[in-house]
Coordinates of C-alpha atoms and ligand atoms in Angstrom, one line a residue:
X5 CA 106.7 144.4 248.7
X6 CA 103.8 142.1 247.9
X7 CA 103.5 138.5 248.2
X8 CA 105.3 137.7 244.9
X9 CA 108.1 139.6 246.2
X10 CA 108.5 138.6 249.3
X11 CA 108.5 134.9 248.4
X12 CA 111.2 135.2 246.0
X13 CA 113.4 136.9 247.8
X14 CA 113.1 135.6 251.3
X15 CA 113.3 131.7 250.2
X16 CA 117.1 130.8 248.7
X17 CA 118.0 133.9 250.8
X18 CA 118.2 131.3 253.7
X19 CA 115.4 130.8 256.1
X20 CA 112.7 131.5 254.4
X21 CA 110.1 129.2 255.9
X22 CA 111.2 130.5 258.9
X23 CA 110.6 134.1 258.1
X24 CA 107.3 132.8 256.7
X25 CA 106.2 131.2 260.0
X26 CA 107.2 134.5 262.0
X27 CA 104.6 136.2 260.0
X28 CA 106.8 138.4 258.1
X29 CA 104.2 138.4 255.2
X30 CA 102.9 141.8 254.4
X31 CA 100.9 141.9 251.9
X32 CA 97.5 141.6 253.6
X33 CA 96.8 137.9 253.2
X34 CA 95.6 135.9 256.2
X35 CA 99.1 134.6 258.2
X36 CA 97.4 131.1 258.2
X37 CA 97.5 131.0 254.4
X38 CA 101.1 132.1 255.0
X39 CA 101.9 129.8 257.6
X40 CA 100.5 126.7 255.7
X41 CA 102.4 127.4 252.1
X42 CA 99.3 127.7 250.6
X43 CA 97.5 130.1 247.9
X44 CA 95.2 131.9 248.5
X45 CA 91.2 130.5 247.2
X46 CA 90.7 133.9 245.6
X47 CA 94.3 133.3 243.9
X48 CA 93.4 129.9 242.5
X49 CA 90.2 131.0 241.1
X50 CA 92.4 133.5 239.0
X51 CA 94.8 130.8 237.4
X52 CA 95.1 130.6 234.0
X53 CA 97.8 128.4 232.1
X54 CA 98.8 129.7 228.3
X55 CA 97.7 127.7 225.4
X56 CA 99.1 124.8 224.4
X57 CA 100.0 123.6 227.7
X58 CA 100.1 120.0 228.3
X59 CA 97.8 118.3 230.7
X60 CA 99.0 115.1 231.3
X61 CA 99.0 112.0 233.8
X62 CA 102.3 109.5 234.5
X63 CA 102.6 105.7 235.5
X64 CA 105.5 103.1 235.5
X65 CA 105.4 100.2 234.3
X66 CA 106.5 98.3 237.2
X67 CA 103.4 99.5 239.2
X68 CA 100.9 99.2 236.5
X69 CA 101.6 96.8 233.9
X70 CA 101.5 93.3 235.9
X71 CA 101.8 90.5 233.3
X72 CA 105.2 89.8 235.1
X73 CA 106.4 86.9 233.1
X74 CA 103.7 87.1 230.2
X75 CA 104.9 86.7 226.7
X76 CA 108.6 85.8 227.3
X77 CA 109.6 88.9 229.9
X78 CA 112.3 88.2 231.7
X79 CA 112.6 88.8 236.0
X80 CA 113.3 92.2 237.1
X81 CA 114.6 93.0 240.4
X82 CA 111.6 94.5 241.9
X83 CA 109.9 91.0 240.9
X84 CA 112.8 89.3 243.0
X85 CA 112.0 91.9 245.9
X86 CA 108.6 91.8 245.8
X87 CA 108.7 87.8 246.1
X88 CA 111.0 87.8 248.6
X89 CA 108.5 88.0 252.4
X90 CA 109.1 91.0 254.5
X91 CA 110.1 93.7 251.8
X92 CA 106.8 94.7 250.7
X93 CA 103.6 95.3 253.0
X94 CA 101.2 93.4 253.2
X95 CA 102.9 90.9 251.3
X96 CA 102.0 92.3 248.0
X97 CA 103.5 91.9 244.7
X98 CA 103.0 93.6 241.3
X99 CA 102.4 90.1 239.7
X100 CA 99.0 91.5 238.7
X101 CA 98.9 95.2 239.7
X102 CA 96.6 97.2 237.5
X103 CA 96.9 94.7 234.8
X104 CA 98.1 97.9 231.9
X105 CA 99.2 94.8 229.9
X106 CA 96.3 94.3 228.7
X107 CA 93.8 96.8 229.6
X108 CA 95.9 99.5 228.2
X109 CA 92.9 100.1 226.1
X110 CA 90.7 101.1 228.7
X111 CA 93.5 103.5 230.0
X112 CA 94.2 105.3 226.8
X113 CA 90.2 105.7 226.9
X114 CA 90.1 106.6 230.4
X115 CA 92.9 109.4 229.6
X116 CA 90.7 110.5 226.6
X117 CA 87.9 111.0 228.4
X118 CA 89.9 113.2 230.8
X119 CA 90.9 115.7 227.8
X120 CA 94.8 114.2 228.5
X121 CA 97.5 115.3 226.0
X122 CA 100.7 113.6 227.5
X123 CA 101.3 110.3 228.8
X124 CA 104.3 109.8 230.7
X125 CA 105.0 105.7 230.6
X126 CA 108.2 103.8 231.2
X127 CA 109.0 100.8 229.5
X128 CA 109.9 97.3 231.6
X129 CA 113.8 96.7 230.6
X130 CA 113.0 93.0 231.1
X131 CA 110.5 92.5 229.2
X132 CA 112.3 94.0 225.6
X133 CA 115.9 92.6 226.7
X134 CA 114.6 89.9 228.9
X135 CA 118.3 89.4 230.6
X136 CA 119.5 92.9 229.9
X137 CA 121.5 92.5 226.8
X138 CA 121.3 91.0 223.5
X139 CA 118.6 89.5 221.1
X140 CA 115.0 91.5 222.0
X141 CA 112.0 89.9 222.8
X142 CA 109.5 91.0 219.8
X143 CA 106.9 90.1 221.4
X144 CA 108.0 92.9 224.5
X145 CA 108.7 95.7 221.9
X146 CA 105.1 94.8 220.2
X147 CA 103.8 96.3 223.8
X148 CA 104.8 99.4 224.0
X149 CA 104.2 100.1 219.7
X150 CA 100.3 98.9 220.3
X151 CA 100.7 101.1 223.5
X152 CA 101.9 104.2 221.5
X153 CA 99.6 103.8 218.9
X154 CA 96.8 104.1 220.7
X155 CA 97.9 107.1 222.8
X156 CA 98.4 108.9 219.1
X157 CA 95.3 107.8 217.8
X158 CA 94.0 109.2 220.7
X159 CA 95.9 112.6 220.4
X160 CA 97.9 112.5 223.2
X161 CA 101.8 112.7 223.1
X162 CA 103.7 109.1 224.1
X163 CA 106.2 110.7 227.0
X164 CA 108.3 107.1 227.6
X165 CA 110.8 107.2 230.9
X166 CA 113.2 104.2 229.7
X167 CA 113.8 103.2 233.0
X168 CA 111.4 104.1 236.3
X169 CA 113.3 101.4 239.2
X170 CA 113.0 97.8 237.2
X171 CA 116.2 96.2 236.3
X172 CA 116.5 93.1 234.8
X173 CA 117.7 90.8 237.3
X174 CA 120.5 89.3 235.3
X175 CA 122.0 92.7 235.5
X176 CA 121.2 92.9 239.4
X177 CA 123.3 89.3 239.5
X178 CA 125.9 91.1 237.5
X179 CA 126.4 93.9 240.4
X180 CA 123.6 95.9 238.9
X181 CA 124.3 99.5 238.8
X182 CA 127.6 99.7 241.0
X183 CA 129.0 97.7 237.7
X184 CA 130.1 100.8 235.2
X185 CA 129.7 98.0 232.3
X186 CA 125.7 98.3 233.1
X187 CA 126.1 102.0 231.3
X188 CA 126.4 100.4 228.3
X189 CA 124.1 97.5 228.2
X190 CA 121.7 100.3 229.1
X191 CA 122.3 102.9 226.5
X192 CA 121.7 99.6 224.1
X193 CA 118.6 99.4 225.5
X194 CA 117.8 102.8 224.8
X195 CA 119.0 102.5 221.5
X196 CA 116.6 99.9 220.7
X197 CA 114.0 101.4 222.1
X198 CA 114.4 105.1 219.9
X199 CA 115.5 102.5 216.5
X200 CA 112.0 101.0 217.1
X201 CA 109.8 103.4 218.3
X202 CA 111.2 106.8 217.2
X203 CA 109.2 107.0 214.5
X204 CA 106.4 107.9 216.9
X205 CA 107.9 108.8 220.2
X206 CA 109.6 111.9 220.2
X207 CA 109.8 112.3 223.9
X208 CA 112.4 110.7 226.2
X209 CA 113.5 110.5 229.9
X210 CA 116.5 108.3 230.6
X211 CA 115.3 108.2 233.8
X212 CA 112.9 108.1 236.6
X213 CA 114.6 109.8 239.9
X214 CA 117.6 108.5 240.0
X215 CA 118.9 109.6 243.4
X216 CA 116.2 107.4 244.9
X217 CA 116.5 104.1 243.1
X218 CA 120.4 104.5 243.7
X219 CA 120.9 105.2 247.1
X220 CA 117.8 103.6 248.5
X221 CA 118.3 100.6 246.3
X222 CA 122.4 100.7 247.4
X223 CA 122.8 103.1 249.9
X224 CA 120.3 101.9 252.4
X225 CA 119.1 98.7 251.2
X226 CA 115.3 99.7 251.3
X227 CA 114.4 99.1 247.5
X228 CA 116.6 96.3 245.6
X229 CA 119.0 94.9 245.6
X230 CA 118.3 95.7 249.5
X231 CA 122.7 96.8 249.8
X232 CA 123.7 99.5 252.2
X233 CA 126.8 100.6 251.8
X234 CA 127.8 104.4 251.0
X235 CA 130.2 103.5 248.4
X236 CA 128.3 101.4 246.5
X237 CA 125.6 104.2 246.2
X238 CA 128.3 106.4 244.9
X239 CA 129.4 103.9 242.3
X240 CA 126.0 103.2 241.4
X241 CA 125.2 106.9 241.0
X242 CA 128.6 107.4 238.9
X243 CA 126.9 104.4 236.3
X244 CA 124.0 106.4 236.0
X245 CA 125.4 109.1 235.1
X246 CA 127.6 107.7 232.6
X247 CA 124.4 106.1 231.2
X248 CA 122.6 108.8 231.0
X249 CA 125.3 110.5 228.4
X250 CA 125.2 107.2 227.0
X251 CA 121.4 106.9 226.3
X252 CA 121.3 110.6 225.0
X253 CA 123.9 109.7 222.5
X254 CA 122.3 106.3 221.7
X255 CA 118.9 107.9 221.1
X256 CA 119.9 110.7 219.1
X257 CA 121.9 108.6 216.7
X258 CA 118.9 106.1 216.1
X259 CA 116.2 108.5 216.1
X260 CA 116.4 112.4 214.6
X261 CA 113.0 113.5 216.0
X262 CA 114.0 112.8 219.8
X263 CA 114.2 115.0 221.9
X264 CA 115.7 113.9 225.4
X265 CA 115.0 115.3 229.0
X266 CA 114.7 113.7 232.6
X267 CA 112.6 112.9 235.4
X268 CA 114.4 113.7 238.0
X269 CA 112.6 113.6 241.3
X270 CA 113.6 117.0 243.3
X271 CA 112.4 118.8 246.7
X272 CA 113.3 122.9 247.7
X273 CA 114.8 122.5 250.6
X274 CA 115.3 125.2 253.4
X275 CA 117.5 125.5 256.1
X276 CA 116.3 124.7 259.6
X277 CA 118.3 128.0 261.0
X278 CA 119.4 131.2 259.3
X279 CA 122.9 129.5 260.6
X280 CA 125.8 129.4 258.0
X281 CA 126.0 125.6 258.5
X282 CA 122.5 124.8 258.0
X283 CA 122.6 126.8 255.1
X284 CA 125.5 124.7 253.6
X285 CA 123.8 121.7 254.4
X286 CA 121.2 123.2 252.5
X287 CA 123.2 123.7 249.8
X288 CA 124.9 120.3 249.9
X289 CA 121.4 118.8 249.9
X290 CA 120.2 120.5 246.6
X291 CA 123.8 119.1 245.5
X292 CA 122.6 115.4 246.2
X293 CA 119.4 115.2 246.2
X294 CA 118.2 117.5 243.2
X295 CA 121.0 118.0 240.8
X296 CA 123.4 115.3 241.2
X297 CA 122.2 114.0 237.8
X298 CA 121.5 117.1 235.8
X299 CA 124.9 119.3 236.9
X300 CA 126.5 116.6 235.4
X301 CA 124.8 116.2 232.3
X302 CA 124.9 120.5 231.5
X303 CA 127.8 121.0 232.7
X304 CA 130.2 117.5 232.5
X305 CA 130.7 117.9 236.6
X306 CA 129.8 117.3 239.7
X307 CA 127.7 119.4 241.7
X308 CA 129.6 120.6 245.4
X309 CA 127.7 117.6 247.5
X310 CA 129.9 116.5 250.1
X311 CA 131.9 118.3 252.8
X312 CA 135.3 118.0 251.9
X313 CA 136.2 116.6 248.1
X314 CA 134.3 114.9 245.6
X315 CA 135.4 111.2 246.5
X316 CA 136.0 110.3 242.7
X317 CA 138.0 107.5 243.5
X318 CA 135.5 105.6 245.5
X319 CA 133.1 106.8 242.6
X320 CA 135.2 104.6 240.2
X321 CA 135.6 108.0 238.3
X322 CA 137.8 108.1 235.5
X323 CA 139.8 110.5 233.0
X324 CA 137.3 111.5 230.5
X325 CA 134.6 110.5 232.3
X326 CA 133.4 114.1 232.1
X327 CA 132.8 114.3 228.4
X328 CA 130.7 111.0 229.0
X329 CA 128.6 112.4 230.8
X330 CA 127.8 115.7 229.5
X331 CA 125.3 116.3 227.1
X332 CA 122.8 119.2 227.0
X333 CA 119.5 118.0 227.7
X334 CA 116.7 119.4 225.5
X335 CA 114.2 120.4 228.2
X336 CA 114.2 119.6 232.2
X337 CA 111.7 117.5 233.6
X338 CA 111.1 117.2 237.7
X339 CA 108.7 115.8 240.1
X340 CA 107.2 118.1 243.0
X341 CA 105.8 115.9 246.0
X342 CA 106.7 118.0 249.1
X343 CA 109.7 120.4 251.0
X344 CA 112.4 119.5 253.1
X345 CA 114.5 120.9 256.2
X346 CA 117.6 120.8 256.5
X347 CA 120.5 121.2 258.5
X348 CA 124.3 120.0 259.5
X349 CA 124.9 117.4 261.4
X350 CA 127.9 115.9 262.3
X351 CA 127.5 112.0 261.8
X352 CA 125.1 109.5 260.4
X353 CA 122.4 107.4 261.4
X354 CA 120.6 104.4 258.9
X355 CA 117.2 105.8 259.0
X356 CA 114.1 103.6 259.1
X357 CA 111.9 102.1 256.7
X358 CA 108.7 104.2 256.1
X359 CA 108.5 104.2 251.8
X360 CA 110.7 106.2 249.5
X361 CA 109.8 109.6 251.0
X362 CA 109.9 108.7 254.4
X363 CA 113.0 107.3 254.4
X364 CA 114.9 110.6 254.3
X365 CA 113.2 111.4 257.9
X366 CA 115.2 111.5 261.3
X367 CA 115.4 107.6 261.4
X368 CA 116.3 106.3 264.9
X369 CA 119.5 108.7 264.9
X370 CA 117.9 111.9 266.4
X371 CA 119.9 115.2 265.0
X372 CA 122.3 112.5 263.4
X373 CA 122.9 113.0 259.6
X374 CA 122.3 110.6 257.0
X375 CA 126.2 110.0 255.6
X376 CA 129.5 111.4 256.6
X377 CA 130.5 112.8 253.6
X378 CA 127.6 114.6 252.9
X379 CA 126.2 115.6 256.6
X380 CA 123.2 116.8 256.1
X381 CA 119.9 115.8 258.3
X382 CA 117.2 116.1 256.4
X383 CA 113.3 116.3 258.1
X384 CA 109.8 115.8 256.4
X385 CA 108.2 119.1 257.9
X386 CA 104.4 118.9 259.5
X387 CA 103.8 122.3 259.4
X388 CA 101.4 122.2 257.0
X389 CA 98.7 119.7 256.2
X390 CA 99.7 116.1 255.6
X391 CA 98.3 114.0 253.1
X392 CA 97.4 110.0 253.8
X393 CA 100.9 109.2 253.2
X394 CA 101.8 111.3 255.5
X395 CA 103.3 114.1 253.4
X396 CA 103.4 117.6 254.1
X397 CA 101.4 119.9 251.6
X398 CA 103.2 122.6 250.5
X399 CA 102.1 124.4 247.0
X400 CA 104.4 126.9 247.7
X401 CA 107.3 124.5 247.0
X402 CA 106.1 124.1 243.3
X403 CA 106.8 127.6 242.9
X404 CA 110.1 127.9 244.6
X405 CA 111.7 124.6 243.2
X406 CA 110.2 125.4 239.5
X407 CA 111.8 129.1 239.8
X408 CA 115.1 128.2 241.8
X409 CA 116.3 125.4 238.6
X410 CA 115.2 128.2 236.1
X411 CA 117.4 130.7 237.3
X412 CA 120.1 128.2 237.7
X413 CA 120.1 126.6 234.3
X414 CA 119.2 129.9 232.4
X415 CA 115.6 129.1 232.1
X416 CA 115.3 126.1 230.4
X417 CA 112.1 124.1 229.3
X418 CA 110.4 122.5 232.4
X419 CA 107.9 119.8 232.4
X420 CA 106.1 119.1 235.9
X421 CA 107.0 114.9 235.5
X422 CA 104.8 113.9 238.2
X423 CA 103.1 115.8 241.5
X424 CA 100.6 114.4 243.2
X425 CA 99.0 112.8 246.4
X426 CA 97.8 109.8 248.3
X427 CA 94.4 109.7 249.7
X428 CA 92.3 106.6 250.3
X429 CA 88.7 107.8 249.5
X430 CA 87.0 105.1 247.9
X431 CA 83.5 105.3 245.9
X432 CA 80.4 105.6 247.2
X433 CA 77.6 103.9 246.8
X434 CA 76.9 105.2 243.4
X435 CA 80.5 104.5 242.4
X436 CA 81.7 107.7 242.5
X437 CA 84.6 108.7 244.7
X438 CA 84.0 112.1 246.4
X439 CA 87.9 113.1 245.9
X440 CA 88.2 116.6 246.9
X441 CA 91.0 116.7 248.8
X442 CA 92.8 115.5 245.9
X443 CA 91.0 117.8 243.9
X444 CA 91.9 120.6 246.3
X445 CA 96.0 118.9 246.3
X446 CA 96.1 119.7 242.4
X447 CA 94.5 123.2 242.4
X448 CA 96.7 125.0 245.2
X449 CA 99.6 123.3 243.2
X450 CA 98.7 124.3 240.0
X451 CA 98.4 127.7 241.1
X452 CA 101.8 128.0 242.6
X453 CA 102.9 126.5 238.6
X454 CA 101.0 129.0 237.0
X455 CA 102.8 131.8 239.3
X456 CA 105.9 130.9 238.2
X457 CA 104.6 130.8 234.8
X458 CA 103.6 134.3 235.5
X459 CA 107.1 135.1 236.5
X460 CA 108.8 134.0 233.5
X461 CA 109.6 130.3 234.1
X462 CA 109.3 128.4 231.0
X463 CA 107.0 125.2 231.9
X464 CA 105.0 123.3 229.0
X465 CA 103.8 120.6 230.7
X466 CA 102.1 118.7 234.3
X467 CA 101.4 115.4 234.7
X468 CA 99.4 114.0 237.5
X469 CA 100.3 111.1 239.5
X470 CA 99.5 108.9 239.0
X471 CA 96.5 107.7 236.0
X472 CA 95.7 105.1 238.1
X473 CA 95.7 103.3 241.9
X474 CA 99.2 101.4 241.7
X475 CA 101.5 99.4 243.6
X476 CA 103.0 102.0 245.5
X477 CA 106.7 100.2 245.8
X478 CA 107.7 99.3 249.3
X479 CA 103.8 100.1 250.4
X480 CA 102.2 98.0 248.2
X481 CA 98.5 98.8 247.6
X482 CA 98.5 100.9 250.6
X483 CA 98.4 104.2 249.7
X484 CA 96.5 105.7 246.2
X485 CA 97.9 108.3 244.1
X486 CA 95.5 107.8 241.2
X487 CA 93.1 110.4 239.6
X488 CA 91.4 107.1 238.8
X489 CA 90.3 104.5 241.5
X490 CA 91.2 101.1 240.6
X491 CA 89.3 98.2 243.1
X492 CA 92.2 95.8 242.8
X493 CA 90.2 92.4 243.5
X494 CA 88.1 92.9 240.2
X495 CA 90.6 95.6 238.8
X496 CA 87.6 98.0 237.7
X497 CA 88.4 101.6 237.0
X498 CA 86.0 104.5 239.3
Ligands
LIG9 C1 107.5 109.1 242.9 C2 107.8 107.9 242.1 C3 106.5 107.2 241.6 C4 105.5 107.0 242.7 C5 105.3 108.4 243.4 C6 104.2 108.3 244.5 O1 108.5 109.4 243.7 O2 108.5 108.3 240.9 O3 106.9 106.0 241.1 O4 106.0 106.1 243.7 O5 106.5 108.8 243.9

């Protein structure tokens, strides 16, 4: 069996990071290589990606745009959060942030130089509908049509995400997503948005992970509108979902060129023992966590998540509420940032604040789970290196995750929406930033992508992030994803 082999058919077989770290490998390469999820040097110097392929880099607007209340935008509810002291460290705000605004310019250049053909934006909801619904704010819309312009001119393909976290807050005032009426004031939104720009954009996520902005905005109360309550998670999710069938229909019927996909943000996970509980929690994880949104948008159903039934009533679930929801996506796009363990536990604990990846950790509640109707307890493993956010590296999840949703949805079209890392090297005395870590953190991954290229997986696309240094959400300026180092007192690009 060589490597190839063994990979596939230990991992999803249960265990297989396990059998890994027992040394089970036989191929000949060194166990540490094994041990650590990573390629092989002699492997990556081999990669080759087939022509056409999109290189590409992603942003949101929230974390790059600043201008918060320029030109008649309206308040979003990460503007709300990020004014309100205590939610954001260091005290920071996206008031300013990169400044994209207006330097958008100098990003479409900086993308350019780097030989980029896709940008993957998303467009502030506020700042086109500046309370969420009715009359748009022209001046909003001009944005994002000087915005696309400029990525065209510059041959690179406007990818927009319609909505990466920023509500308007009106809406949040309104009950935000737990209200089912917010499915409709969205997929208005998106309607405007493919009316106005479809011309030119022709690719379109709904949008940006929405497991995380749901249940850490409802379920845990980490990200706004800072509630924690299980149930109104579940409502919340339910909206999206509904809006998400909504928006496809919206966008197809005001622009023919559009295709629609997702960026979904999605994790292999692997079960802490070959147990037959673990591997259900396992199971019930990839339920939640990685498929929530797009079983119900293939199939019209939702995935096996919880431990006993599907708590549709608490969901606010209604007859026909399958046929809103289902519409065949035209190609799959998912983030790859790091793995997960996993395995049952019987209870739940609120687990701490540590940013939107580490708040899926252990928490304060030891082996306690994180809900009771999904019971699964879900750890960040250190096996492997850990970036400056504290993330595990693991390439060989890029391959495993890319090949496990091709097999299940009958190998569809994948773009890589984001993958990327946080390191806080900052330029040198010459101005140039010696970033090979990061360097190193996109090679091993890209190697894994191109294996399951190899292997028949149908993936036309990566995109980096992030373009630039951002405002990292809960962390503020603390941690730097960008292939691009911003110095965020004068704002200049390295
Ligand atoms: C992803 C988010 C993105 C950014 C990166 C680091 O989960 O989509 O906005 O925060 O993580």
């Amino acid at each position: 069996m060589d490597r190839r082999d063994f990979v596939k058919t230990s991992l999803f077989a249960g265990g297989g990071a396990l059998l890994v770290r027992h040394g089970l490998a036989t191929d000949g390469s060194s166990q540490q290589e094994q041990v650590r999820g990573l390629p092989a040097a002699s492997e990556i110097e081999k990669v080759s990606f087939p022509g056409g392929f999109l290189w590409g880099m992603a942003s949101a607007a929230y974390q790059v745009e600043g201008a918060w209340n320029a030109d008649g935008k309206g308040e979003s509810n990460w503007d709300r959060f990020s004014h309100t002291v205590g939610k954001i460290k260091g005290g920071a705000t996206a008031d300013v942030s990169c400044d994209q605004y207006h330097r958008y310019k100098e990003d479409v250049a900086i993308l350019k130089r780097l030989n980029q053909k896709s940008y993957r934006f998303s467009t502030s909801w506020s700042r086109i509908q500046p309370s969420g619904t009715g009359s748009v704010n022209q001046k909003g819309l001009d944005y994002y049509s000087r915005l696309t312009d400029a990525l065209l001119e510059a041959g690179i393909r406007p990818f927009c995400t319609i909505y990466h976290w920023d509500l308007p807050q009106a809406l949040e005032d309104r009950g935000g997503w737990p209200n089912r009426d917010v499915a409709g004031y969205y997929a208005d939104f998106a309607g405007i948005l493919a009316k106005n720009l479809g011309d030119r954009i022709t690719t379109w996520a709904p949008f940006n992970m929405p497991w995380t902005f749901t249940y850490y905005g409802y379920g845990i109360g980490v990200f706004p509108p800072a509630k924690s309550s299980f149930d109104l998670f579940l409502k919340a999710a339910h909206t999206v979902n509904l809006a998400q069938g909504e928006a496809f229909r919206a966008i197809k019927a005001a622009s023919s060129k559009a295709t629609v996909g997702s960026a979904y943000g999605m994790a292999p996970a692997y079960p802490k023992t070959d147990n037959e509980a673990d591997r259900a929690a396992t199971a019930r994880y990839h339920a939640m966590n990685n498929i929530y949104f797009l079983q119900t948008a293939m199939h019209g159903e939702y995935p096996k998540a919880f431990v006993g039934e599907t708590p549709y009533e608490a969901m606010g679930y209604r007859p026909g509420d399958d046929k809103i929801m289902k519409v065949p996506l035209d190609w799959l796009g998912f983030h790859y940032y790091t793995r997960r363990i996993v395995s049952h536990a019987a209870g739940s604990c609120q687990p701490g604040n540590a940013g939107h990846f580490g708040t899926e950790t252990e928490g304060e509640g030891g082996a306690a789970g994180r809900d009771p109707l999904t019971q699964i307890h879900v750890e960040m493993p250190t096996e492997g290196p850990l970036t400056e956010a504290g993330l595990e590296i693991w390439p060989r999840g890029m391959y495993d995750l890319v090949t496990q949703i091709s097999r299940e949805y009958n190998h569809p079209i994948i773009e890589i929406s984001e993958n990327g890392c946080c390191y806080l090297d900052g330029p040198d005395e010459a101005g140039r930033v010696p970033d090979t870590r990061r360097i190193d953190f996109h090679r091993q991954h890209l190697a894994e992508l191109a294996r399951a290229i190899a292997d028949g997986a149908r993936v036309r696309a990566y995109h980096a992030w992030s373009l630039v240094d951002n405002f990292e959400w809960s962390d503020g300026y603390t941690q730097r994803y960008g292939l691009t180092y911003v110095d965020f007192r004068s704002l200049k690009r390295s």
